[in-house]
Amino acid sequence: MSVLLLRLAGPMQSWGSSSRFSRRNTDVAPTKSGVIGLLAAARGIRRTEPLTELLGLQFGVRLDQPGQILRDFHTARSLDGRQSAPLTYRYYLSDAAFLAAVSGDENMLYGLAEALHRPKFPLYLGRRSCPPAGPISLGVHDGTIDDALTSWPWLAAEWYRRRASREVRLEIIRDVRPGEPVTETMHDVPVSFDPAHRQHTWRSVLRRHVDVTNDVAERAGVTEHDPLSLLGG
Amino acid sequence: MFLTRFQINPARRGARKVLSSPQAMHAAVRAAFAAPEDYEREGTRTLWRLDAPTPATVHLYLLSPGKPDLTHLVEQAGWPTTETWVTRDYDSLLSSLDAGQDWAFRLTANPSHNGRKTADAKETQRFGYLREQEQVAWLANRVARHGFTLITQRDGLPNLRLHHRQTQTFKRGMAQVTLTTVTYDGILQISDANAFRQALTRGIGHAKAYGCGLITLARAG
């Protein structure tokens, strides 16, 4: 069993699984369709071409740095200023970092890792306006998605880690394996990215946590400051 | 001296008033003392600070020469049937302070300097320091005269963390007050116990009526 690890970090990201019409939401974690779309773009698969080989991939993601929701109130007018496009609200995650893992056939994963280094189409984090900061691929590694997501070092930025507490709990959202109880379903498995007939279907996901120790946390006793404890509570 | 902690119930309308305006909180603190000498005594004064240990809890810390009665605050912004306030004697801690001791401290202060808005302005006025390094320098410049030093970390910087850096505006009568505040957390070492005791009971810096200048101590490490 091998996994391809991806570092999804950048000034802005936007992962929509349910957006329709003038309100374009973002999920708090990368969606499977967003990441498969990114891999397809790296491979040079056009939107109208079938995704067959990518559909069998297992997917999991760890929320290393959740980021903040950013709302963009979007207005647009035609060049002569006469016509206005519908007003839209677009949502982004700013300053977020995620560790994503996909597992499947080993040769294909090596091919995808190579494609991420030399992408055929530009890569972006959910939206064209959200370029990634730094290389996306962290390489192919042995083990299951669970192993990779629990053992890989924490990807959060230095400033974020310094402010975090000494023990940090990171959330993992991954595809359910056969036989596991289903906790939740998400509507983000791509069937076709064809602009004329986009299609998604459901997947079952499991949420769990991993605890990491934060070495660079600023001293203990700083966030918990209780002056009355000296005086007998 | 007495140190008092009062937990504010942010769900109440009265809490919104005192939390949004240091002027309103100042009035509420002032009203907690029947006798003037309990509020202000020769060489000491009442200091207060708002602390939010978790996003949902807000504590008011109050250091005063006499014991406060916060019944009015409990009624307007507290839990009248279950929670009141805790007051502890502070003198035993003050007398146990000695040079060489390390303490974790927290201070919310108003780092500021005087100057003229333009070169030819007649009046000088007070300006808040907005940049983090200026705010650190402001504290570093005055620790010596208050009888303590900031412990230095392995990387050579003072063991200090700044948070809740903000500029508030609120009404004072018809006028508007603009106040820059920052909360310092860190470890200090006492160098001169008497000067340090004075800093604890008199406060540091400006805007002491508006929740600035109170240093509280906790065990280090």
XYZ file of C-alpha atoms in Angstrom:
454
model
C 0.000 0.000 0.000
C 1.406 3.406 -0.983
C 0.218 6.941 -0.522
C 0.976 10.142 -2.351
C 1.141 13.062 0.088
C 0.221 16.583 -0.911
C 0.814 19.827 0.882
C -2.075 22.172 0.160
C -1.101 25.598 1.447
C -1.377 29.083 0.098
C -2.630 32.572 0.856
C -6.130 31.561 -0.240
C -7.920 28.307 -0.917
C -11.522 27.581 -1.729
C -13.051 24.127 -1.701
C -16.691 24.139 -2.685
C -18.789 21.015 -2.495
C -22.262 22.510 -2.482
C -21.974 25.891 -4.170
C -24.703 26.930 -6.525
C -25.614 30.238 -8.117
C -24.513 33.467 -6.478
C -23.193 32.072 -3.199
C -19.928 30.187 -3.661
C -19.081 28.516 -0.377
C -15.888 26.891 0.744
C -15.625 23.774 2.866
C -13.242 23.847 5.795
C -11.172 21.044 4.269
C -10.115 20.203 0.716
C -12.730 18.197 -1.157
C -12.050 14.990 -2.981
C -13.284 16.505 -6.225
C -10.969 19.484 -5.784
C -7.907 17.313 -5.239
C -8.766 14.862 -8.029
C -9.294 17.854 -10.292
C -5.863 19.143 -9.315
C -4.275 15.772 -10.102
C -6.155 15.635 -13.408
C -4.895 19.114 -14.278
C -1.327 18.053 -13.511
C -1.778 15.049 -15.788
C -3.223 17.189 -18.548
C -6.601 15.469 -18.590
C -9.112 17.819 -20.185
C -12.441 18.471 -18.544
C -14.341 16.591 -21.227
C -12.125 13.501 -21.011
C -13.066 10.609 -18.736
C -11.442 10.444 -15.294
C -11.494 6.639 -15.111
C -8.042 6.018 -13.665
C -8.372 8.671 -10.946
C -11.786 7.581 -9.713
C -10.452 4.572 -7.807
C -8.200 6.666 -5.548
C -8.741 6.674 -1.795
C -8.543 10.101 -0.236
C -7.887 11.569 3.200
C -6.971 14.992 4.504
C -5.577 16.425 7.729
C -6.438 19.961 8.855
C -3.006 21.204 9.883
C -3.831 24.894 9.979
C -7.535 25.590 9.600
C -7.164 29.179 8.401
C -9.845 31.792 8.445
C -12.931 32.172 6.320
C -12.725 35.148 4.022
C -15.793 36.522 2.297
C -15.445 38.347 -0.985
C -18.417 40.425 -2.054
C -17.985 40.258 -5.768
C -19.325 42.786 -8.228
C -18.565 42.797 -11.934
C -19.632 45.003 -14.796
C -19.276 44.796 -18.512
C -16.556 46.865 -20.135
C -18.917 49.700 -21.038
C -20.373 49.647 -17.527
C -23.962 49.116 -18.680
C -24.522 45.572 -17.616
C -23.752 44.110 -14.243
C -23.167 40.487 -13.520
C -25.131 39.022 -10.602
C -23.703 40.066 -7.250
C -22.012 37.076 -5.679
C -20.519 36.162 -2.353
C -17.389 34.090 -2.703
C -15.840 32.412 0.289
C -12.192 31.508 0.760
C -9.954 30.028 3.404
C -7.084 32.361 4.056
C -3.770 31.201 5.525
C -4.750 27.546 5.717
C -2.514 24.493 5.339
C -3.628 20.908 4.762
C -1.968 17.570 4.355
C -3.819 15.467 1.799
C -3.139 11.805 1.055
C -4.281 9.743 -1.901
C -3.686 6.048 -2.148
C -4.015 3.623 -5.009
C -1.887 1.796 -7.527
C 1.778 2.519 -6.805
C 2.845 3.145 -10.396
C 0.048 5.572 -10.912
C 0.984 7.448 -7.711
C 4.583 7.823 -8.927
C 3.196 9.068 -12.234
C 1.021 11.612 -10.415
C 3.903 12.803 -8.241
C 5.965 13.311 -11.372
C 3.050 15.116 -13.047
C 2.732 17.476 -10.040
C 6.355 18.502 -10.570
C 5.744 19.100 -14.276
C 2.048 19.942 -14.509
C 0.414 20.182 -17.931
C -2.111 22.775 -16.739
C -1.639 25.336 -13.963
C -2.371 24.000 -10.487
C -4.536 25.819 -8.014
C -6.227 25.195 -4.657
C -9.888 24.863 -5.506
C -10.151 28.034 -7.543
C -8.158 29.550 -10.340
C -7.416 32.614 -8.162
C -5.792 30.510 -5.414
C -2.276 29.481 -6.426
C -0.406 27.095 -4.110
C 2.554 28.363 -2.079
C 5.446 26.028 -2.795
C 5.511 22.554 -4.292
C 2.407 20.470 -3.769
C 3.811 16.963 -3.904
C 5.535 15.557 -0.813
C 6.289 12.303 -2.629
C 5.063 8.723 -2.526
C 5.432 6.822 0.744
C 4.698 3.340 2.016
C 1.776 2.715 4.310
C -1.901 3.444 4.486
C -3.622 6.813 4.428
C -4.109 6.543 8.181
C -0.418 5.871 8.832
C 0.646 8.747 6.631
C -1.779 11.267 8.089
C -0.937 10.365 11.682
C 2.838 10.197 11.289
C 3.698 13.023 8.897
C 5.064 16.138 10.669
C 2.727 19.010 11.340
C 2.674 21.406 8.373
C 1.401 24.545 10.085
C 3.388 27.747 9.680
C 5.966 28.741 12.278
C 3.944 31.731 13.527
C 0.874 29.537 13.906
C 2.735 26.837 15.828
C 4.231 29.372 18.205
C 0.770 30.620 19.107
C -0.769 27.178 19.431
C -0.828 25.290 22.688
C 1.617 22.565 23.634
C -0.738 19.723 22.702
C -2.577 20.191 19.440
C -5.385 18.016 18.145
C -5.628 17.819 14.358
C -8.714 16.593 12.584
C -8.513 13.940 9.887
C -11.277 13.425 7.340
C -10.869 10.348 5.146
C -12.785 7.915 2.988
C -14.445 5.109 4.889
C -12.916 1.657 4.435
C -15.239 -1.274 3.831
C -16.749 -2.515 7.077
C -16.308 0.708 9.034
C -19.334 2.482 10.437
C -20.337 5.470 8.327
C -20.379 8.744 10.194
C -21.061 11.168 7.419
C -21.513 11.466 3.684
C -20.191 14.181 1.405
C -21.253 15.061 -2.097
C -17.832 15.597 -3.600
C -16.819 12.584 -5.657
C -16.356 13.690 -9.241
C -17.923 11.676 -12.016
C -17.268 14.177 -14.755
C -15.808 17.694 -14.852
C -17.358 18.326 -18.269
C -18.505 21.974 -18.090
C -21.650 21.085 -20.001
C -22.592 18.314 -17.639
C -20.756 18.362 -14.349
C -21.540 15.394 -12.176
C -20.699 14.482 -8.612
C -21.728 11.626 -6.410
C -21.612 10.770 -2.712
C -18.895 9.258 -0.547
C -18.863 8.166 3.074
C -16.262 9.815 5.267
C -14.868 9.223 8.716
C -13.590 11.933 11.033
C -10.912 11.189 13.583
C -8.167 13.033 15.398
C -4.462 12.872 15.875
C -2.639 14.586 18.740
C 0.694 16.227 18.057
C 3.100 17.751 20.533
C 4.077 21.269 19.718
C 7.740 21.873 20.508
C 7.786 25.543 19.610
C 4.784 26.508 21.761
C 5.611 29.467 23.889
C 6.238 28.612 27.509
C 3.704 26.929 29.711
C 1.922 29.130 32.175
C 1.574 31.893 29.657
C -1.874 31.190 28.294
C -3.179 29.974 31.631
C -2.558 32.898 33.898
C -4.415 32.601 37.192
C -3.209 35.195 39.690
C -5.668 34.020 42.344
C -4.051 30.578 42.528
C -1.152 32.155 44.459
C -3.577 33.517 47.005
C -5.415 30.277 47.658
C -7.798 30.043 44.673
C -4.503 45.394 49.317
C -7.047 42.960 47.934
C -7.196 41.114 44.654
C -10.681 40.359 43.371
C -11.908 38.280 40.497
C -15.362 38.659 39.042
C -16.695 36.589 36.167
C -18.716 38.529 33.633
C -21.731 36.906 32.024
C -21.377 38.035 28.420
C -24.968 37.070 27.634
C -26.343 39.984 29.594
C -27.029 43.432 28.299
C -25.189 45.094 31.170
C -22.115 43.048 30.275
C -22.168 44.416 26.764
C -22.097 47.925 28.144
C -19.108 47.448 30.453
C -17.185 45.256 27.993
C -17.531 47.716 25.141
C -16.502 50.818 27.024
C -13.619 51.153 29.498
C -15.329 54.367 30.595
C -18.406 52.389 31.683
C -16.240 49.736 33.363
C -14.274 52.446 35.137
C -17.536 53.861 36.508
C -18.663 50.400 37.621
C -15.318 49.786 39.361
C -15.460 53.188 41.023
C -18.957 52.424 42.281
C -17.742 49.257 44.003
C -16.269 51.250 46.907
C -18.362 53.058 49.473
C -15.457 54.790 51.179
C -13.072 56.830 48.996
C -10.038 55.476 50.853
C -10.967 51.956 49.766
C -10.619 53.111 46.160
C -7.612 55.365 46.395
C -5.178 55.607 49.246
C -1.900 57.459 49.614
C 0.538 55.646 47.338
C -1.905 53.051 46.032
C -4.877 53.063 43.739
C -7.422 50.711 42.288
C -6.292 48.889 39.151
C -8.338 46.581 37.005
C -8.050 44.426 33.929
C -10.238 42.252 31.734
C -8.944 38.765 30.988
C -10.426 36.183 28.644
C -8.907 32.790 29.555
C -11.181 31.115 26.975
C -13.188 32.834 24.275
C -16.401 32.368 26.254
C -15.260 33.529 29.696
C -14.314 37.028 30.723
C -12.788 37.828 34.091
C -12.493 41.185 35.710
C -9.454 41.425 38.002
C -9.455 44.213 40.510
C -6.648 45.257 42.811
C -7.783 47.738 45.433
C -6.710 49.129 48.822
C -10.065 48.141 50.373
C -12.520 45.318 49.796
C -14.884 45.979 46.886
C -18.605 45.269 46.803
C -19.528 44.220 43.270
C -23.224 43.584 43.903
C -24.235 46.101 41.242
C -22.034 44.378 38.656
C -23.345 40.937 39.606
C -26.886 42.175 39.162
C -26.238 43.782 35.793
C -23.555 41.618 34.261
C -23.116 38.473 36.327
C -24.924 35.394 37.655
C -26.802 36.707 40.714
C -27.954 33.338 42.019
C -24.822 31.209 41.557
C -21.664 33.267 41.048
C -20.477 36.335 42.848
C -16.901 37.453 43.212
C -13.767 36.214 44.970
C -11.618 38.573 47.032
C -8.249 37.547 48.457
C -5.802 39.339 50.665
C -2.819 40.538 48.613
C -0.488 41.745 51.360
C 0.946 38.318 52.156
C 2.052 37.923 48.538
C 3.434 41.463 48.470
C 5.493 40.893 51.595
C 6.841 37.583 50.313
C 8.358 39.184 47.194
C 12.121 39.317 47.146
C 14.891 40.164 44.736
C 15.927 37.231 42.559
C 12.501 35.601 42.365
C 11.071 34.566 39.001
C 7.393 35.083 38.291
C 5.126 34.641 35.324
C 3.301 37.896 34.803
C 0.525 39.409 32.793
C 0.142 43.106 32.138
C -2.300 44.973 29.964
C -0.836 48.389 29.279
C -1.113 51.470 27.151
C 2.297 51.900 25.515
C 2.456 55.512 24.410
C 4.659 58.544 24.009
C 4.104 62.294 23.916
C 4.661 64.324 20.814
C 3.339 66.927 18.464
C 1.028 65.928 15.675
C 2.828 68.274 13.290
C 6.104 70.099 13.802
C 4.372 73.455 14.316
C 1.474 72.175 16.469
C 1.074 74.163 19.687
C -0.050 71.339 21.938
C 1.673 68.083 22.635
C -0.510 65.008 22.792
C -0.184 61.362 23.632
C 0.262 58.808 20.857
C -0.062 55.055 21.282
C 2.706 52.800 20.006
C 1.178 50.567 17.359
C 4.082 48.398 16.214
C 4.985 45.274 18.103
C 8.686 46.107 18.430
C 7.825 49.595 19.712
C 5.474 48.100 22.262
C 8.174 45.663 23.410
C 10.686 48.504 23.597
C 8.239 50.603 25.628
C 8.054 47.909 28.294
C 11.760 47.088 28.136
C 12.589 50.757 28.728
C 10.705 50.968 31.984
C 11.174 47.591 33.668
C 14.365 48.687 35.438
C 12.732 51.598 37.250
C 9.898 49.295 38.347
C 12.302 46.871 39.988
C 12.314 43.916 37.603
C 13.968 42.519 34.492
C 12.592 40.399 31.695
C 14.058 36.918 31.511
C 16.005 36.322 28.306
C 15.284 33.285 26.175
C 17.806 31.015 24.540
C 17.520 33.035 21.314
C 18.482 36.217 23.164
C 15.070 37.875 22.974
C 13.095 38.749 26.106
C 10.675 36.055 27.244
C 7.618 37.991 26.273
C 4.481 37.385 24.306
C 2.188 40.150 23.129
C -1.451 39.530 22.446
C -4.754 41.374 22.287
C -3.021 44.278 20.587
C -5.843 46.636 19.831
C -6.922 50.224 19.519
C -10.288 50.923 21.098
C -12.432 54.004 20.774
C -15.182 54.820 23.223
C -17.126 57.799 24.518
C -16.216 59.858 27.530
C -19.097 62.269 27.900
C -19.352 63.915 24.508
C -15.701 63.336 23.655
C -14.184 60.294 22.051
C -11.251 58.503 23.642
C -8.841 56.474 21.537
C -6.752 53.993 23.457
C -4.099 51.562 22.272
C -3.715 48.589 24.556
C -1.594 45.465 24.488
C -1.368 42.510 26.841
C 2.109 41.310 27.774
C 2.665 37.767 29.034
C 6.076 36.700 30.136
C 8.514 35.796 32.868
C 10.168 38.423 34.997
C 12.836 38.473 37.666
C 12.620 40.837 40.591
C 15.666 43.053 40.976
C 14.401 45.558 43.552
C 11.581 44.279 45.734
C 10.420 47.693 46.976
C 10.224 49.246 43.542
C 8.476 46.123 42.286
C 5.891 46.250 45.079
C 5.181 49.836 44.067
C 4.758 48.813 40.440
C 2.293 46.123 41.498
C 0.183 48.418 43.635
C 0.453 51.635 41.610
C 0.474 50.175 38.127
C 2.614 50.806 35.058
C 2.061 53.356 32.337
C -0.924 55.462 31.422
C -4.692 54.847 31.266
C -4.904 53.108 34.627
C -8.552 54.089 34.983
C -9.198 52.311 31.691
C -7.994 48.837 32.600
C -4.272 49.334 32.006
C -1.231 49.002 34.228
C -2.190 46.112 36.523
C 0.542 43.470 36.747
C -0.593 40.132 38.086
C 1.709 37.271 38.993
C 1.518 33.530 38.681
C 3.992 30.738 39.294
C 6.633 30.558 36.565
C 7.131 27.307 34.652
